[in-house]
Each structure stands twice: as C-alpha cells, then as structure tokens.
Amino acid sequence: MAKQPTIERSENYGYYSDLLWCAVPLTGMAWYYYGLRPVLLMLAALVTAYLCDCALAPLHGEGYRAHEPSSECFAALIVLLMPASVSYGIVIVAVIAAVLVKEAFGG
C-alpha cells in the first residue's frame, strides 16, 4: 500500500483553529436569537473561502493543501461582524475580497 504524503501544518494552525472553535458558540447564540439565517450565512462564507483557496492554489505552484484554515477563519469573522439581515451576495463578495487581499500580501 502506498504511503500518503503528510501535510505539514503551519505554525499558526492552532491559532486559526482555536478562532474557528470560538466562532461556534457565537454562531449558536446568533441561531438562537435570529433563527437559521446566521448559520446559513456562516456556511456560505466558509464554502466561499474554501473554494477561493482551491481556486488560488495554483498561484503557489502546487495543488490545494489544507495546511492552515486562515481563510475560513477570516470568513467566519466577517460573518460574525455583519448583521443577520445582510444579503448572501454581500457576504460572498466580502469573503472573496478578503481572501484575494490575503493572497496578495503573501497568504
């Protein structure tokens, strides 16, 4: 059986994953107060950040490797900073802009 290559995590992996875990109870409280919409906004933002990471991976000269969830962390923070009544399009555009700016300054 062939060995699968190991993915080396960045030194900031723990920091970003902790921030994502801290967003879980905040999203739960938003769900309690505002219904399912904040959860759907969060899911849309996380999927958008993941897809942007996958689309921009060739700029680094290799395929997508999940070595740090920084884009997903920024997406979660963007959603938590916006009101629950914001449209999905605004969230998606904001996440795309954040990921593009992050990549422009070195990822």
CSV table of C-alpha atoms in Angstrom, one decimal:
chain,number,residue,atom,x,y,z
A,1,MET,CA,0.0,0.0,0.0
A,2,ALA,CA,1.4,3.4,-1.0
A,3,LYS,CA,2.1,5.9,1.7
A,4,GLN,CA,0.0,9.0,1.7
A,5,PRO,CA,2.0,12.2,1.9
A,6,THR,CA,1.7,14.0,5.2
A,7,ILE,CA,0.5,17.6,5.2
A,8,GLU,CA,2.7,19.8,7.3
A,9,ARG,CA,0.6,22.3,9.2
A,10,SER,CA,1.8,25.9,9.5
A,11,GLU,CA,2.8,27.2,12.9
A,12,ASN,CA,-0.4,29.3,13.0
A,13,TYR,CA,-2.7,26.3,12.5
A,14,GLY,CA,-3.6,26.1,16.2
A,15,TYR,CA,-4.3,29.8,16.4
A,16,TYR,CA,-6.7,29.8,13.5
A,17,SER,CA,-8.4,26.6,14.5
A,18,ASP,CA,-9.0,28.0,18.0
A,19,LEU,CA,-10.6,31.1,16.5
A,20,LEU,CA,-12.9,28.9,14.4
A,21,TRP,CA,-13.9,26.9,17.5
A,22,CYS,CA,-14.6,30.2,19.3
A,23,ALA,CA,-17.0,31.2,16.5
A,24,VAL,CA,-19.1,28.1,17.1
A,25,PRO,CA,-20.8,29.3,20.3
A,26,LEU,CA,-21.2,32.8,18.8
A,27,THR,CA,-23.0,31.3,15.8
A,28,GLY,CA,-25.1,29.2,18.1
A,29,MET,CA,-26.3,32.3,20.0
A,30,ALA,CA,-27.0,34.0,16.7
A,31,TRP,CA,-29.0,31.0,15.7
A,32,TYR,CA,-31.0,31.2,19.0
A,33,TYR,CA,-31.8,34.9,18.6
A,34,TYR,CA,-32.2,35.2,14.8
A,35,GLY,CA,-33.1,31.8,13.5
A,36,LEU,CA,-31.3,29.7,10.9
A,37,ARG,CA,-30.1,32.6,8.7
A,38,PRO,CA,-26.8,33.3,10.6
A,39,VAL,CA,-25.9,29.6,10.3
A,40,LEU,CA,-26.6,29.6,6.6
A,41,LEU,CA,-24.6,32.9,6.2
A,42,MET,CA,-21.7,31.2,8.0
A,43,LEU,CA,-21.9,28.1,5.8
A,44,ALA,CA,-22.0,30.2,2.7
A,45,ALA,CA,-18.9,32.2,3.8
A,46,LEU,CA,-16.9,29.1,4.8
A,47,VAL,CA,-17.7,27.4,1.5
A,48,THR,CA,-16.7,30.5,-0.4
A,49,ALA,CA,-13.4,30.8,1.5
A,50,TYR,CA,-12.6,27.2,0.8
A,51,LEU,CA,-13.4,27.5,-2.9
A,52,CYS,CA,-11.3,30.7,-3.2
A,53,ASP,CA,-8.4,28.8,-1.5
A,54,CYS,CA,-8.8,26.0,-4.0
A,55,ALA,CA,-9.0,28.4,-7.0
A,56,LEU,CA,-5.9,30.4,-5.9
A,57,ALA,CA,-3.8,27.3,-5.0
A,58,PRO,CA,-2.1,27.2,-8.5
A,59,LEU,CA,-0.6,30.6,-7.8
A,60,HIS,CA,1.6,28.9,-5.2
A,61,GLY,CA,2.8,26.4,-7.8
A,62,GLU,CA,1.1,23.4,-6.2
A,63,GLY,CA,-2.4,22.0,-5.6
A,64,TYR,CA,-4.6,22.9,-2.6
A,65,ARG,CA,-3.3,21.7,0.7
A,66,ALA,CA,-5.2,22.3,3.9
A,67,HIS,CA,-2.3,23.5,6.0
A,68,GLU,CA,-4.0,26.3,7.8
A,69,PRO,CA,-7.6,27.5,8.0
A,70,SER,CA,-6.8,31.2,7.9
A,71,SER,CA,-9.2,32.0,5.0
A,72,GLU,CA,-12.1,30.1,6.7
A,73,CYS,CA,-11.3,32.0,10.0
A,74,PHE,CA,-11.5,35.3,8.2
A,75,ALA,CA,-14.7,34.3,6.6
A,76,ALA,CA,-16.2,33.3,10.0
A,77,LEU,CA,-15.1,36.7,11.5
A,78,ILE,CA,-16.6,38.6,8.6
A,79,VAL,CA,-20.0,36.9,9.1
A,80,LEU,CA,-20.0,37.5,12.8
A,81,LEU,CA,-19.3,41.2,12.2
A,82,MET,CA,-22.3,41.6,9.9
A,83,PRO,CA,-26.0,41.8,10.9
A,84,ALA,CA,-28.2,38.8,10.4
A,85,SER,CA,-30.2,40.6,7.8
A,86,VAL,CA,-27.3,41.1,5.3
A,87,SER,CA,-27.7,39.5,1.9
A,88,TYR,CA,-25.8,36.4,0.9
A,89,GLY,CA,-24.2,38.3,-2.0
A,90,ILE,CA,-22.6,40.9,0.3
A,91,VAL,CA,-21.2,38.1,2.4
A,92,ILE,CA,-19.8,36.2,-0.6
A,93,VAL,CA,-18.2,39.4,-2.1
A,94,ALA,CA,-16.7,40.4,1.2
A,95,VAL,CA,-15.2,36.9,1.7
A,96,ILE,CA,-13.8,36.9,-1.8
A,97,ALA,CA,-12.3,40.3,-1.3
A,98,ALA,CA,-10.7,39.3,2.0
A,99,VAL,CA,-9.2,36.1,0.5
A,100,LEU,CA,-7.9,38.0,-2.5
A,101,VAL,CA,-6.3,40.7,-0.3
A,102,LYS,CA,-4.8,38.0,1.9
A,103,GLU,CA,-3.3,36.2,-1.0
A,104,ALA,CA,-2.0,39.5,-2.5
A,105,PHE,CA,0.0,40.1,0.7
A,106,GLY,CA,1.6,36.6,0.8
A,107,GLY,CA,-1.2,34.4,2.0
